[in-house]
Short mmCIF file of C-alpha atoms in Angstrom, two decimals:
data_model
loop_
_atom_site.label_atom_id
_atom_site.label_comp_id
_atom_site.label_asym_id
_atom_site.label_seq_id
_atom_site.Cartn_x
_atom_site.Cartn_y
_atom_site.Cartn_z
CA MET G 1 33.11 -28.34 2.08
CA ALA G 2 31.28 -25.90 0.52
CA ALA G 3 30.12 -23.73 3.62
CA SER G 4 33.83 -23.54 5.08
CA LYS G 5 34.77 -21.77 1.68
CA LYS G 6 35.43 -18.20 2.02
CA PRO G 7 32.68 -15.99 0.92
CA VAL G 8 32.58 -14.71 -2.79
CA LEU G 9 30.91 -11.24 -3.52
CA TYR G 10 29.78 -10.43 -6.98
CA THR G 11 30.34 -6.66 -7.06
CA TYR G 12 31.18 -3.66 -8.86
CA PHE G 13 32.86 -0.60 -7.59
CA ARG G 14 30.89 2.28 -7.66
CA SER G 15 27.56 0.38 -7.24
CA SER G 16 26.41 1.81 -3.78
CA CYS G 17 23.99 -0.92 -2.55
CA SER G 18 27.58 -3.20 -3.37
CA TRP G 19 29.06 -0.91 -1.41
CA ARG G 20 27.00 -1.49 1.78
CA VAL G 21 27.41 -4.42 2.02
CA ARG G 22 31.42 -4.43 1.37
CA ILE G 23 31.05 -2.18 4.86
CA ALA G 24 28.88 -4.92 6.22
CA LEU G 25 32.14 -7.67 5.47
CA ALA G 26 34.31 -5.24 6.81
CA LEU G 27 33.09 -4.07 9.89
CA LYS G 28 32.21 -7.94 10.69
CA GLY G 29 35.80 -8.89 10.20
CA ILE G 30 34.46 -11.41 7.40
CA ALA G 31 37.41 -12.32 4.86
CA TYR G 32 35.93 -12.81 1.28
CA ASP G 33 36.77 -13.13 -2.08
CA GLN G 34 35.37 -10.04 -5.20
CA SER G 35 34.21 -11.06 -8.10
CA PRO G 36 33.85 -8.20 -9.62
CA VAL G 37 30.42 -7.62 -12.29
CA ASN G 38 30.88 -4.68 -14.93
CA LEU G 39 27.68 -3.23 -15.21
CA MET G 40 28.77 -0.51 -18.10
CA LYS G 41 31.09 -3.31 -20.24
CA ASP G 42 29.73 -5.63 -23.40
CA GLY G 43 26.30 -4.00 -22.70
CA GLY G 44 25.96 -4.72 -18.96
CA GLN G 45 27.96 -8.22 -17.50
CA GLN G 46 25.03 -8.61 -15.21
CA LEU G 47 22.96 -9.30 -18.47
CA THR G 48 24.62 -12.65 -19.15
CA SER G 49 23.39 -16.23 -18.68
CA GLU G 50 26.47 -16.82 -16.83
CA PHE G 51 25.09 -14.53 -14.38
CA GLN G 52 21.89 -14.58 -14.52
CA THR G 53 22.68 -18.43 -12.85
CA VAL G 54 24.55 -16.07 -10.02
CA ASN G 55 21.67 -13.96 -9.41
CA PRO G 56 18.37 -14.36 -12.01
CA MET G 57 17.38 -10.50 -10.36
CA GLN G 58 20.48 -9.38 -12.69
CA GLN G 59 22.30 -7.17 -10.17
CA VAL G 60 24.72 -6.47 -8.17
CA PRO G 61 25.56 -7.09 -4.84
CA ALA G 62 25.24 -11.00 -4.62
CA LEU G 63 26.94 -12.88 -2.09
CA LYS G 64 27.77 -16.88 -2.09
CA ILE G 65 28.08 -17.94 1.40
CA ASP G 66 27.62 -21.03 3.33
CA GLY G 67 26.86 -22.96 0.42
CA ILE G 68 24.01 -20.63 -0.67
CA ILE G 69 23.59 -17.32 -2.94
CA LEU G 70 22.49 -14.13 -1.45
CA SER G 71 21.24 -11.11 -3.05
CA GLN G 72 19.45 -7.89 -2.09
CA SER G 73 21.75 -5.57 0.00
CA LEU G 74 19.11 -5.32 3.24
CA ALA G 75 18.66 -9.01 3.02
CA ILE G 76 22.44 -9.78 3.09
CA ILE G 77 23.20 -7.72 5.29
CA GLU G 78 20.33 -8.85 7.84
CA TYR G 79 21.52 -12.46 7.14
CA LEU G 80 24.59 -12.02 8.53
CA GLU G 81 24.05 -9.72 11.28
CA GLU G 82 22.28 -13.22 12.34
CA THR G 83 24.30 -15.49 11.30
CA ARG G 84 27.44 -13.69 12.74
CA PRO G 85 25.89 -11.02 15.30
CA ASN G 86 29.15 -9.82 16.53
CA PRO G 87 29.98 -6.50 16.44
CA ARG G 88 26.13 -5.22 15.99
CA LEU G 89 24.64 -3.61 13.30
CA LEU G 90 21.41 -3.39 14.83
CA PRO G 91 20.68 -2.26 18.70
CA GLU G 92 19.13 -4.11 20.94
CA ASP G 93 16.11 -1.77 21.60
CA PRO G 94 12.99 -3.15 19.28
CA LYS G 95 12.17 0.87 18.88
CA LYS G 96 15.51 1.76 17.61
CA ARG G 97 15.84 -1.44 15.69
CA ALA G 98 12.82 -0.18 14.15
CA GLN G 99 14.22 3.10 13.64
CA VAL G 100 17.57 2.49 11.67
CA ARG G 101 15.38 -0.04 9.22
CA MET G 102 13.39 2.90 8.68
CA ILE G 103 16.29 4.82 7.86
CA ALA G 104 18.00 2.10 5.76
CA GLU G 105 15.03 1.53 3.93
CA HIS G 106 14.06 5.41 3.29
CA ILE G 107 17.48 5.12 1.16
CA ALA G 108 17.08 1.39 -0.18
CA SER G 109 13.24 1.57 -1.73
CA GLY G 110 12.53 5.53 -1.37
CA ILE G 111 15.95 7.08 -3.21
CA GLN G 112 18.73 5.08 -4.34
CA PRO G 113 16.11 3.24 -7.04
CA LEU G 114 14.50 6.55 -8.38
CA GLN G 115 17.93 7.06 -8.99
CA ASN G 116 19.14 3.87 -10.58
CA LEU G 117 20.61 3.49 -13.74
CA SER G 118 17.29 1.97 -15.52
CA VAL G 119 15.27 5.40 -14.80
CA LEU G 120 17.88 7.59 -15.33
CA GLN G 121 18.32 5.82 -19.14
CA GLN G 122 14.35 7.32 -19.60
CA MET G 123 14.54 10.60 -18.30
CA GLY G 124 17.32 11.59 -21.39
CA GLU G 125 17.99 15.64 -20.91
CA LYS G 126 16.29 15.69 -17.70
CA LYS G 127 18.15 13.02 -15.86
CA LEU G 128 20.73 15.50 -13.75
CA GLU G 129 18.22 16.84 -12.74
CA TRP G 130 15.99 14.00 -11.84
CA ALA G 131 18.69 12.59 -10.25
CA GLN G 132 19.47 15.80 -8.17
CA GLN G 133 15.49 16.12 -7.21
CA CYS G 134 15.04 12.56 -6.00
CA ILE G 135 17.36 12.37 -3.65
CA SER G 136 17.18 16.26 -2.49
CA HIS G 137 13.46 14.84 -1.72
CA GLY G 138 15.09 12.01 0.36
CA PHE G 139 17.40 13.66 2.12
CA LYS G 140 15.00 16.81 3.19
CA ALA G 141 12.71 14.31 4.92
CA LEU G 142 15.91 12.27 6.14
CA GLU G 143 17.60 15.12 7.55
CA GLN G 144 14.74 16.19 9.68
CA ILE G 145 14.45 12.22 10.95
CA LEU G 146 18.34 12.50 12.07
CA LYS G 147 17.63 15.81 13.96
CA GLU G 148 15.62 13.06 16.19
CA THR G 149 17.60 9.96 15.86
CA ALA G 150 21.51 11.09 15.68
CA GLY G 151 24.27 10.86 18.00
CA ARG G 152 27.43 10.66 16.44
CA TYR G 153 26.34 8.40 13.22
CA CYS G 154 22.33 8.04 12.21
CA ILE G 155 21.13 6.06 15.33
CA GLY G 156 22.95 7.01 18.44
CA ASN G 157 26.78 6.27 18.90
CA GLU G 158 27.28 2.88 17.57
CA VAL G 159 27.53 2.18 13.75
CA THR G 160 24.21 0.54 12.34
CA VAL G 161 23.26 -1.00 9.07
CA ALA G 162 21.25 2.88 8.50
CA ASP G 163 25.17 4.31 8.44
CA LEU G 164 25.75 1.83 6.20
CA CYS G 165 23.06 2.75 3.38
CA LEU G 166 23.77 6.97 4.63
CA VAL G 167 27.50 7.09 3.31
CA PRO G 168 26.68 5.00 -0.13
CA GLN G 169 24.11 7.70 -0.60
CA VAL G 170 25.72 11.11 0.11
CA TYR G 171 29.12 9.18 -2.14
CA ASN G 172 26.14 9.03 -4.89
CA ALA G 173 24.72 12.64 -4.37
CA GLU G 174 28.37 14.27 -4.40
CA ARG G 175 28.10 12.32 -8.22
CA PHE G 176 25.02 14.05 -9.50
CA LYS G 177 26.34 17.17 -7.66
CA VAL G 178 23.47 17.83 -5.36
CA ASP G 179 23.46 21.00 -3.62
CA LEU G 180 24.41 18.97 0.10
CA THR G 181 24.39 22.62 2.16
CA ALA G 182 20.77 22.29 3.46
CA TYR G 183 21.86 18.79 4.75
CA PRO G 184 24.01 19.67 8.40
CA THR G 185 23.23 16.55 10.28
CA ILE G 186 23.79 14.01 7.05
CA CYS G 187 26.82 15.57 5.88
CA ARG G 188 28.66 15.74 9.64
CA ILE G 189 26.96 11.61 9.95
CA ASN G 190 28.83 10.65 6.80
CA LYS G 191 31.96 13.21 7.28
CA ALA G 192 32.47 10.68 10.31
CA LEU G 193 31.65 7.29 9.04
CA LEU G 194 34.61 7.98 6.62
CA GLU G 195 37.15 8.61 9.37
CA LEU G 196 36.44 4.57 10.21
CA GLU G 197 38.81 2.55 8.28
CA GLU G 198 35.94 0.13 7.54
CA PHE G 199 34.20 2.53 5.10
CA ARG G 200 37.87 3.98 3.92
CA ILE G 201 38.59 0.39 2.87
CA SER G 202 35.22 -0.56 1.01
CA HIS G 203 35.24 3.07 -0.84
CA PRO G 204 34.45 2.63 -4.66
CA SER G 205 38.04 4.12 -5.08
CA CYS G 206 39.79 1.44 -3.85
CA GLN G 207 38.27 -1.76 -5.58
CA PRO G 208 39.85 -4.23 -7.37
CA ASP G 209 37.64 -3.46 -10.27
CA THR G 210 38.68 0.50 -9.77
CA PRO G 211 39.82 1.73 -13.30
CA SER G 212 42.83 3.43 -12.93
CA GLU G 213 42.02 7.10 -13.27
CA LEU G 214 39.18 6.95 -10.42
CA ARG G 215 41.40 5.38 -8.44
CA ALA G 216 42.23 7.54 -5.10
CA MET B 1 -0.33 5.25 29.10
CA ALA B 2 0.20 5.85 25.06
CA ALA B 3 1.66 2.40 24.64
CA SER B 4 -1.45 0.62 25.53
CA LYS B 5 -3.76 2.77 23.36
CA LYS B 6 -4.53 0.79 19.86
CA PRO B 7 -2.20 1.47 17.53
CA VAL B 8 -2.93 4.20 14.26
CA LEU B 9 -2.44 3.38 10.65
CA TYR B 10 -1.86 6.15 8.52
CA THR B 11 -3.21 4.64 5.30
CA TYR B 12 -4.11 4.75 1.52
CA PHE B 13 -6.82 2.36 0.39
CA ARG B 14 -4.79 1.42 -3.10
CA SER B 15 -1.46 1.61 -1.95
CA SER B 16 0.12 -1.30 -2.38
CA CYS B 17 2.65 -0.55 0.78
CA SER B 18 0.06 0.50 2.80
CA TRP B 19 -2.17 -3.07 1.91
CA ARG B 20 1.76 -4.86 3.13
CA VAL B 21 0.84 -3.27 6.50
CA ARG B 22 -2.34 -4.16 6.94
CA ILE B 23 -1.70 -8.08 6.24
CA ALA B 24 0.66 -7.86 9.05
CA LEU B 25 -1.59 -6.54 11.17
CA ALA B 26 -4.67 -8.43 10.21
CA LEU B 27 -2.19 -11.98 10.66
CA LYS B 28 -0.98 -11.13 14.13
CA GLY B 29 -4.11 -10.14 15.20
CA ILE B 30 -3.03 -6.77 16.43
CA ALA B 31 -6.83 -4.30 16.67
CA TYR B 32 -6.26 -0.75 14.99
CA ASP B 33 -7.40 1.99 14.02
CA GLN B 34 -7.12 3.81 10.65
CA SER B 35 -6.34 7.23 9.78
CA PRO B 36 -6.89 7.36 5.94
CA VAL B 37 -4.17 9.78 3.48
CA ASN B 38 -5.70 10.63 0.51
CA LEU B 39 -2.80 10.86 -1.83
CA MET B 40 -5.16 12.27 -4.54
CA LYS B 41 -7.01 15.16 -3.15
CA ASP B 42 -6.27 18.71 -2.27
CA GLY B 43 -2.76 17.29 -4.28
CA GLY B 44 -1.98 14.68 -1.91
CA GLN B 45 -2.55 14.83 1.28
CA GLN B 46 0.51 13.48 3.02
CA LEU B 47 2.23 16.43 1.68
CA THR B 48 0.28 18.72 4.58
CA SER B 49 1.90 20.09 6.97
CA GLU B 50 -0.19 18.23 9.56
CA PHE B 51 1.06 15.14 8.39
CA GLN B 52 4.89 15.58 7.98
CA THR B 53 4.62 15.88 11.60
CA VAL B 54 3.70 12.58 11.64
CA ASN B 55 6.42 11.05 8.78
CA PRO B 56 8.81 13.73 7.45
CA MET B 57 8.92 10.91 4.13
CA GLN B 58 5.50 12.90 3.99
CA GLN B 59 4.16 8.43 2.94
CA VAL B 60 2.21 6.12 3.97
CA PRO B 61 2.15 4.01 5.18
CA ALA B 62 2.93 5.34 8.59
CA LEU B 63 2.11 3.04 12.29
CA LYS B 64 1.44 4.87 15.51
CA ILE B 65 2.20 2.11 17.74
CA ASP B 66 3.74 1.88 21.44
CA GLY B 67 4.02 5.52 21.77
CA ILE B 68 6.59 6.05 18.83
CA ILE B 69 5.54 6.54 15.04
CA LEU B 70 6.93 4.17 12.73
CA SER B 71 7.44 4.06 8.62
CA GLN B 72 8.25 2.61 5.57
CA SER B 73 5.97 -0.90 5.18
CA LEU B 74 9.19 -3.28 6.09
CA ALA B 75 10.71 -1.68 9.39
CA ILE B 76 7.03 -1.52 10.20
CA ILE B 77 6.42 -5.42 9.80
CA GLU B 78 9.96 -6.51 11.12
CA TYR B 79 8.91 -4.12 14.64
CA LEU B 80 5.52 -5.85 14.85
CA GLU B 81 7.42 -9.56 14.12
CA GLU B 82 10.22 -8.82 16.74
CA THR B 83 7.66 -7.31 19.32
CA ARG B 84 4.30 -9.53 18.25
CA PRO B 85 6.55 -12.56 17.53
CA ASN B 86 2.81 -14.51 16.99
CA PRO B 87 1.96 -16.50 14.66
CA ARG B 88 5.69 -15.28 12.77
CA LEU B 89 5.99 -14.18 9.55
CA LEU B 90 9.54 -14.97 8.94
CA PRO B 91 10.33 -18.33 9.27
CA GLU B 92 13.34 -19.63 11.66
CA ASP B 93 15.70 -20.84 9.58
CA PRO B 94 18.25 -17.67 9.22
CA LYS B 95 18.68 -19.30 5.09
CA LYS B 96 15.01 -19.33 5.17
CA ARG B 97 14.53 -15.61 6.71
CA ALA B 98 16.98 -14.38 4.13
CA GLN B 99 15.29 -15.67 1.27
CA VAL B 100 12.08 -14.30 2.59
CA ARG B 101 13.97 -10.44 3.04
CA MET B 102 15.05 -11.53 -0.08
CA ILE B 103 11.92 -11.53 -2.51
CA ALA B 104 10.31 -8.80 -0.20
CA GLU B 105 13.01 -6.56 -0.92
CA HIS B 106 13.32 -7.51 -4.82
CA ILE B 107 9.74 -6.12 -4.55
CA ALA B 108 9.77 -3.40 -2.25
CA SER B 109 12.99 -1.71 -3.42
CA GLY B 110 13.35 -3.08 -7.43
CA ILE B 111 9.91 -3.23 -8.45
CA GLN B 112 7.13 -0.89 -6.34
CA PRO B 113 9.70 2.17 -6.63
CA LEU B 114 10.60 2.04 -10.11
CA GLN B 115 6.36 2.77 -10.97
CA ASN B 116 5.42 4.65 -8.18
CA LEU B 117 3.21 7.60 -9.01
CA SER B 118 6.15 10.19 -8.46
CA VAL B 119 8.27 8.73 -11.46
CA LEU B 120 5.21 7.54 -13.72
CA GLN B 121 4.34 11.03 -13.67
CA GLN B 122 7.45 11.78 -15.40
CA MET B 123 6.98 9.66 -17.85
CA GLY B 124 4.12 10.96 -19.44
CA GLU B 125 2.60 9.12 -22.87
CA LYS B 126 5.09 6.57 -21.81
CA LYS B 127 3.57 6.37 -18.25
CA LEU B 128 1.78 2.70 -18.97
CA GLU B 129 4.43 0.65 -20.94
CA TRP B 130 7.36 1.80 -18.80
CA ALA B 131 5.18 0.47 -15.85
CA GLN B 132 4.77 -3.22 -17.39
CA GLN B 133 8.50 -3.08 -18.29
CA CYS B 134 9.47 -2.41 -14.34
CA ILE B 135 6.70 -4.90 -13.43
CA SER B 136 7.55 -7.62 -15.91
CA HIS B 137 11.34 -7.11 -16.04
CA GLY B 138 10.98 -7.69 -11.77
CA PHE B 139 8.31 -10.66 -11.69
CA LYS B 140 10.56 -12.41 -14.47
CA ALA B 141 13.01 -12.88 -12.05
CA LEU B 142 10.96 -13.34 -9.50
CA GLU B 143 9.38 -16.54 -11.22
CA GLN B 144 12.50 -17.78 -11.62
CA ILE B 145 13.54 -17.77 -7.67
CA LEU B 146 9.94 -18.90 -6.91
CA LYS B 147 10.58 -22.29 -8.40
CA GLU B 148 13.33 -23.06 -6.42
CA THR B 149 11.95 -21.39 -2.72
CA ALA B 150 8.24 -22.11 -3.34
CA GLY B 151 5.36 -24.36 -1.83
CA ARG B 152 2.14 -23.44 -1.31
CA TYR B 153 3.42 -19.81 -0.73
CA CYS B 154 6.46 -17.68 -1.83
CA ILE B 155 8.91 -20.24 1.04
CA GLY B 156 7.43 -23.22 1.61
CA ASN B 157 4.31 -23.51 3.13
CA GLU B 158 4.04 -20.85 6.20
CA VAL B 159 2.61 -17.32 4.91
CA THR B 160 6.07 -15.22 5.19
CA VAL B 161 7.20 -11.41 4.34
CA ALA B 162 7.59 -12.61 1.01
CA ASP B 163 3.61 -13.46 -0.07
CA LEU B 164 2.81 -9.69 2.14
CA CYS B 165 5.26 -8.25 -0.69
CA LEU B 166 3.73 -10.24 -3.47
CA VAL B 167 -0.09 -9.90 -2.97
CA PRO B 168 -0.24 -6.03 -3.57
CA GLN B 169 2.70 -6.43 -6.52
CA VAL B 170 0.59 -8.57 -8.45
CA TYR B 171 -2.84 -6.32 -7.66
CA ASN B 172 -0.26 -3.43 -9.08
CA ALA B 173 0.00 -5.74 -11.82
CA GLU B 174 -3.15 -6.37 -13.13
CA ARG B 175 -4.15 -2.25 -12.53
CA PHE B 176 -1.01 -1.93 -15.37
CA LYS B 177 -2.74 -4.31 -17.42
CA VAL B 178 0.54 -6.53 -16.59
CA ASP B 179 0.52 -9.86 -19.27
CA LEU B 180 1.08 -12.48 -16.36
CA THR B 181 0.74 -15.25 -18.34
CA ALA B 182 4.72 -15.86 -18.17
CA TYR B 183 4.43 -16.43 -14.54
CA PRO B 184 2.44 -19.12 -13.35
CA THR B 185 3.99 -19.34 -10.30
CA ILE B 186 3.32 -15.82 -9.02
CA CYS B 187 -0.22 -15.92 -10.20
CA ARG B 188 -0.91 -18.93 -8.13
CA ILE B 189 0.38 -18.60 -5.37
CA ASN B 190 -1.42 -15.26 -4.95
CA LYS B 191 -4.40 -16.89 -5.95
CA ALA B 192 -3.57 -19.08 -2.45
CA LEU B 193 -2.89 -16.32 -0.51
CA LEU B 194 -6.28 -14.35 -1.80
CA GLU B 195 -8.13 -17.25 -0.52
CA LEU B 196 -7.35 -15.95 3.12
CA GLU B 197 -9.41 -14.00 5.20
CA GLU B 198 -6.33 -11.70 6.00
CA PHE B 199 -5.39 -10.73 2.76
CA ARG B 200 -9.07 -10.45 1.94
CA ILE B 201 -10.24 -8.14 4.80
CA SER B 202 -6.98 -5.94 4.29
CA HIS B 203 -7.69 -5.35 0.65
CA PRO B 204 -7.91 -2.47 -1.38
CA SER B 205 -11.64 -2.74 -2.38
CA CYS B 206 -13.42 -3.11 1.19
CA GLN B 207 -11.17 -0.38 3.07
CA PRO B 208 -13.11 2.17 5.78
CA ASP B 209 -11.31 5.48 2.73
CA THR B 210 -12.31 2.92 -0.17
CA PRO B 211 -14.46 4.99 -2.65
CA SER B 212 -18.19 3.27 -3.40
CA GLU B 213 -17.58 2.75 -6.97
CA LEU B 214 -14.74 0.42 -6.48
CA ARG B 215 -16.12 -1.29 -3.61
CA ALA B 216 -16.18 -5.27 -4.35
#
């Protein structure tokens, strides 16, 4: 039966959206297989007609699970949360859930897409400056919000979907050499999260498709 | 008591993300006041320190409701869905809910941010061409997905969060003069939705802050 097979994650080691889903799968203890899609090789393996039948959006991550294929990282995570609720990644209180989703969406719609490959390719020489500017602008707002909502993690002391978005975005910020000294709350939470095994084993530096020269 | 007051929506008539929330409020029959924020006037009223205390992300929409202020359109809509569940904007079946969220996120993270003001300002002369390219690329995938999921609307025959994202994005496509002939399913659903009163009364052409020359 298709639904009883192990889920398959279509993923790329360095894709921050793929990393969000890898963390969710790890936290929920869901065993899965990886099917790597190299976004750089052959002009981008996500553009092949073969992959387009998996995900017409031609993006990773995509997750084959329960007989269907889902894409879009937050939609995948919400599905996992509804079908595998333990441990929970959204608080019980609706106002707190809204705060979690607000931070997740701020990163997933307000920061990450602006520094994505397709936009950067249009920016030519201004590429690095543009990425830094988008991330800094988003982090400035995020820092202010986290001062109200954070405990040990983004919202209080439990790991939530917001944290799954935060850590991969800080990783991108570091790749683009963003000066993070103005964001002490973001840095503190990122550090605390990276101490958790589920964040470490899903890290871009140790995936099956991580090139040997980038391995931790 | 703060929680019993009428909600206040910080909005801009032409913001597609604000329109998503206006549709949700209309469908759920929630009476609210509008506080218009003019994104063009005075270099952008969303950038004032006064508005920053409302929303540190310096964006519309933001919704003051139940004693808190929420931002990010999909997070706001999920909150409304959890606290005011009737009529529902997400199906009961988890797989269908996932499809709804996948389409909503495809638009909210995969299309809209790429054709947003801040990116377009960087594109100079290529502005219109870039916006058309982003929307066309996103609509090509969306058309293919909708062929699988659509009934009268995006997912079957009930209005869902996906539809709340679709109509404002088609409006943006028309503003940027995107050729829509290759997307018959998108166009058909958009037309069916615009026949509903809740989509019409929340339309950018008839808001309190719509300039007289743009009124329908």
